[in-house]
Amino acid sequence: MENEVWRWLWTCSAVVFSLAEVFTAGFFLLPFAIGAAAAAVLAWVDVHILWQWLAFFVATVVSFVYLRRFVRRQNDVEQPRVGAKRLIDAHGKIIERVDDDAMTGMVRIGGEEWRAVSAEPIEIDTRVLVADIDGTRLVVVPVPQEQPSESTES
């Protein structure tokens, strides 16, 4: 009779941990679901409760260590920039004079036009680099023009 209770307790625990894992991030509850499932299998085979608990702990620890490898690898990958952040480090061209005092400034990057701000006024047709995003405006800095090198003839 006692093992009948443990069968359902382990089975329900495995199901609850599995469902809870769906709503959480980071694979934290999945090892507990795996451990409970291992213990449930032993309970259904009518193994003593001590071995069920031992299987629960061992399976939980082993699966936790194994899954941590995947979580660490996932966190090491650089996350892609989305939205306006994708424009950081992009080059563009000024299509309306950037002047913070007059609150003017537009830049074209690819086929998109964005409001722009800068620490210094920037004239039309100047090539710029997007340094940051400030709300809905791009913070731009002028890109230095490559000067043709003058050769000195003696």
PDB file of N, CA and C in Angstrom, residues 32-70:
ATOM      1  N   PHE A  32      14.829  18.311 -11.879  1.00  0.00           N
ATOM      2  CA  PHE A  32      13.946  17.744 -10.866  1.00  0.00           C
ATOM      3  C   PHE A  32      12.874  16.860 -11.509  1.00  0.00           C
ATOM      4  N   ALA A  33      12.393  17.261 -12.670  1.00  0.00           N
ATOM      5  CA  ALA A  33      11.417  16.444 -13.396  1.00  0.00           C
ATOM      6  C   ALA A  33      12.043  15.122 -13.822  1.00  0.00           C
ATOM      7  N   ILE A  34      13.283  15.161 -14.274  1.00  0.00           N
ATOM      8  CA  ILE A  34      13.980  13.937 -14.681  1.00  0.00           C
ATOM      9  C   ILE A  34      14.199  13.023 -13.475  1.00  0.00           C
ATOM     10  N   GLY A  35      14.607  13.606 -12.355  1.00  0.00           N
ATOM     11  CA  GLY A  35      14.798  12.812 -11.134  1.00  0.00           C
ATOM     12  C   GLY A  35      13.509  12.193 -10.643  1.00  0.00           C
ATOM     13  N   ALA A  36      12.422  12.962 -10.665  1.00  0.00           N
ATOM     14  CA  ALA A  36      11.127  12.427 -10.234  1.00  0.00           C
ATOM     15  C   ALA A  36      10.649  11.331 -11.182  1.00  0.00           C
ATOM     16  N   ALA A  37      10.916  11.495 -12.467  1.00  0.00           N
ATOM     17  CA  ALA A  37      10.528  10.463 -13.430  1.00  0.00           C
ATOM     18  C   ALA A  37      11.308   9.175 -13.185  1.00  0.00           C
ATOM     19  N   ALA A  38      12.599   9.305 -12.879  1.00  0.00           N
ATOM     20  CA  ALA A  38      13.412   8.114 -12.585  1.00  0.00           C
ATOM     21  C   ALA A  38      12.890   7.413 -11.329  1.00  0.00           C
ATOM     22  N   ALA A  39      12.556   8.190 -10.322  1.00  0.00           N
ATOM     23  CA  ALA A  39      12.011   7.600  -9.095  1.00  0.00           C
ATOM     24  C   ALA A  39      10.637   6.979  -9.353  1.00  0.00           C
ATOM     25  N   ALA A  40       9.838   7.595 -10.219  1.00  0.00           N
ATOM     26  CA  ALA A  40       8.512   7.053 -10.546  1.00  0.00           C
ATOM     27  C   ALA A  40       8.639   5.695 -11.241  1.00  0.00           C
ATOM     28  N   VAL A  41       9.616   5.577 -12.126  1.00  0.00           N
ATOM     29  CA  VAL A  41       9.828   4.292 -12.810  1.00  0.00           C
ATOM     30  C   VAL A  41      10.151   3.207 -11.781  1.00  0.00           C
ATOM     31  N   LEU A  42      11.015   3.525 -10.829  1.00  0.00           N
ATOM     32  CA  LEU A  42      11.354   2.539  -9.795  1.00  0.00           C
ATOM     33  C   LEU A  42      10.148   2.228  -8.904  1.00  0.00           C
ATOM     34  N   ALA A  43       9.337   3.222  -8.616  1.00  0.00           N
ATOM     35  CA  ALA A  43       8.148   2.989  -7.792  1.00  0.00           C
ATOM     36  C   ALA A  43       7.153   2.089  -8.506  1.00  0.00           C
ATOM     37  N   TRP A  44       6.995   2.278  -9.810  1.00  0.00           N
ATOM     38  CA  TRP A  44       6.064   1.433 -10.572  1.00  0.00           C
ATOM     39  C   TRP A  44       6.586   0.000 -10.706  1.00  0.00           C
ATOM     40  N   VAL A  45       7.911  -0.168 -10.611  1.00  0.00           N
ATOM     41  CA  VAL A  45       8.492  -1.516 -10.668  1.00  0.00           C
ATOM     42  C   VAL A  45       8.511  -2.143  -9.261  1.00  0.00           C
ATOM     43  N   ASP A  46       8.036  -1.390  -8.263  1.00  0.00           N
ATOM     44  CA  ASP A  46       7.914  -1.839  -6.869  1.00  0.00           C
ATOM     45  C   ASP A  46       9.266  -2.008  -6.174  1.00  0.00           C
ATOM     46  N   VAL A  47      10.158  -1.029  -6.398  1.00  0.00           N
ATOM     47  CA  VAL A  47      11.451  -1.007  -5.726  1.00  0.00           C
ATOM     48  C   VAL A  47      11.280  -0.261  -4.399  1.00  0.00           C
ATOM     49  N   HIS A  48      12.084  -0.593  -3.411  1.00  0.00           N
ATOM     50  CA  HIS A  48      11.987   0.014  -2.076  1.00  0.00           C
ATOM     51  C   HIS A  48      12.140   1.545  -2.159  1.00  0.00           C
ATOM     52  N   ILE A  49      11.503   2.243  -1.246  1.00  0.00           N
ATOM     53  CA  ILE A  49      11.468   3.713  -1.230  1.00  0.00           C
ATOM     54  C   ILE A  49      12.862   4.328  -1.105  1.00  0.00           C
ATOM     55  N   LEU A  50      13.769   3.683  -0.388  1.00  0.00           N
ATOM     56  CA  LEU A  50      15.136   4.196  -0.251  1.00  0.00           C
ATOM     57  C   LEU A  50      15.815   4.304  -1.609  1.00  0.00           C
ATOM     58  N   TRP A  51      15.643   3.288  -2.461  1.00  0.00           N
ATOM     59  CA  TRP A  51      16.238   3.306  -3.799  1.00  0.00           C
ATOM     60  C   TRP A  51      15.561   4.352  -4.693  1.00  0.00           C
ATOM     61  N   GLN A  52      14.280   4.581  -4.458  1.00  0.00           N
ATOM     62  CA  GLN A  52      13.573   5.614  -5.216  1.00  0.00           C
ATOM     63  C   GLN A  52      14.155   6.994  -4.912  1.00  0.00           C
ATOM     64  N   TRP A  53      14.365   7.274  -3.626  1.00  0.00           N
ATOM     65  CA  TRP A  53      14.949   8.569  -3.251  1.00  0.00           C
ATOM     66  C   TRP A  53      16.376   8.707  -3.782  1.00  0.00           C
ATOM     67  N   LEU A  54      17.131   7.621  -3.695  1.00  0.00           N
ATOM     68  CA  LEU A  54      18.501   7.645  -4.209  1.00  0.00           C
ATOM     69  C   LEU A  54      18.495   7.914  -5.717  1.00  0.00           C
ATOM     70  N   ALA A  55      17.595   7.261  -6.444  1.00  0.00           N
ATOM     71  CA  ALA A  55      17.486   7.498  -7.889  1.00  0.00           C
ATOM     72  C   ALA A  55      17.074   8.945  -8.167  1.00  0.00           C
ATOM     73  N   PHE A  56      16.159   9.471  -7.360  1.00  0.00           N
ATOM     74  CA  PHE A  56      15.738  10.867  -7.531  1.00  0.00           C
ATOM     75  C   PHE A  56      16.925  11.820  -7.393  1.00  0.00           C
ATOM     76  N   PHE A  57      17.707  11.676  -6.333  1.00  0.00           N
ATOM     77  CA  PHE A  57      18.842  12.572  -6.100  1.00  0.00           C
ATOM     78  C   PHE A  57      19.927  12.418  -7.163  1.00  0.00           C
ATOM     79  N   VAL A  58      20.268  11.184  -7.489  1.00  0.00           N
ATOM     80  CA  VAL A  58      21.336  10.950  -8.473  1.00  0.00           C
ATOM     81  C   VAL A  58      20.917  11.459  -9.848  1.00  0.00           C
ATOM     82  N   ALA A  59      19.715  11.120 -10.277  1.00  0.00           N
ATOM     83  CA  ALA A  59      19.257  11.562 -11.602  1.00  0.00           C
ATOM     84  C   ALA A  59      19.140  13.084 -11.660  1.00  0.00           C
ATOM     85  N   THR A  60      18.708  13.709 -10.572  1.00  0.00           N
ATOM     86  CA  THR A  60      18.598  15.166 -10.539  1.00  0.00           C
ATOM     87  C   THR A  60      19.972  15.816 -10.654  1.00  0.00           C
ATOM     88  N   VAL A  61      20.927  15.345  -9.885  1.00  0.00           N
ATOM     89  CA  VAL A  61      22.274  15.937  -9.909  1.00  0.00           C
ATOM     90  C   VAL A  61      22.947  15.711 -11.259  1.00  0.00           C
ATOM     91  N   VAL A  62      22.851  14.502 -11.788  1.00  0.00           N
ATOM     92  CA  VAL A  62      23.494  14.202 -13.073  1.00  0.00           C
ATOM     93  C   VAL A  62      22.873  15.038 -14.188  1.00  0.00           C
ATOM     94  N   SER A  63      21.561  15.102 -14.223  1.00  0.00           N
ATOM     95  CA  SER A  63      20.919  15.889 -15.286  1.00  0.00           C
ATOM     96  C   SER A  63      21.174  17.384 -15.106  1.00  0.00           C
ATOM     97  N   PHE A  64      21.267  17.846 -13.867  1.00  0.00           N
ATOM     98  CA  PHE A  64      21.582  19.256 -13.615  1.00  0.00           C
ATOM     99  C   PHE A  64      22.968  19.598 -14.151  1.00  0.00           C
ATOM    100  N   VAL A  65      23.950  18.772 -13.861  1.00  0.00           N
ATOM    101  CA  VAL A  65      25.316  19.002 -14.345  1.00  0.00           C
ATOM    102  C   VAL A  65      25.358  18.926 -15.870  1.00  0.00           C
ATOM    103  N   TYR A  66      24.665  17.961 -16.446  1.00  0.00           N
ATOM    104  CA  TYR A  66      24.659  17.793 -17.892  1.00  0.00           C
ATOM    105  C   TYR A  66      23.996  18.982 -18.587  1.00  0.00           C
ATOM    106  N   LEU A  67      22.863  19.445 -18.079  1.00  0.00           N
ATOM    107  CA  LEU A  67      22.146  20.560 -18.706  1.00  0.00           C
ATOM    108  C   LEU A  67      22.859  21.895 -18.528  1.00  0.00           C
ATOM    109  N   ARG A  68      23.641  22.060 -17.480  1.00  0.00           N
ATOM    110  CA  ARG A  68      24.376  23.314 -17.263  1.00  0.00           C
ATOM    111  C   ARG A  68      25.333  23.599 -18.418  1.00  0.00           C
ATOM    112  N   ARG A  69      25.878  22.546 -19.025  1.00  0.00           N
ATOM    113  CA  ARG A  69      26.783  22.739 -20.172  1.00  0.00           C
ATOM    114  C   ARG A  69      26.065  23.476 -21.292  1.00  0.00           C
ATOM    115  N   PHE A  70      24.835  23.084 -21.569  1.00  0.00           N
ATOM    116  CA  PHE A  70      24.080  23.707 -22.651  1.00  0.00           C
ATOM    117  C   PHE A  70      23.675  25.137 -22.308  1.00  0.00           C
TER     118      PHE A  70
END
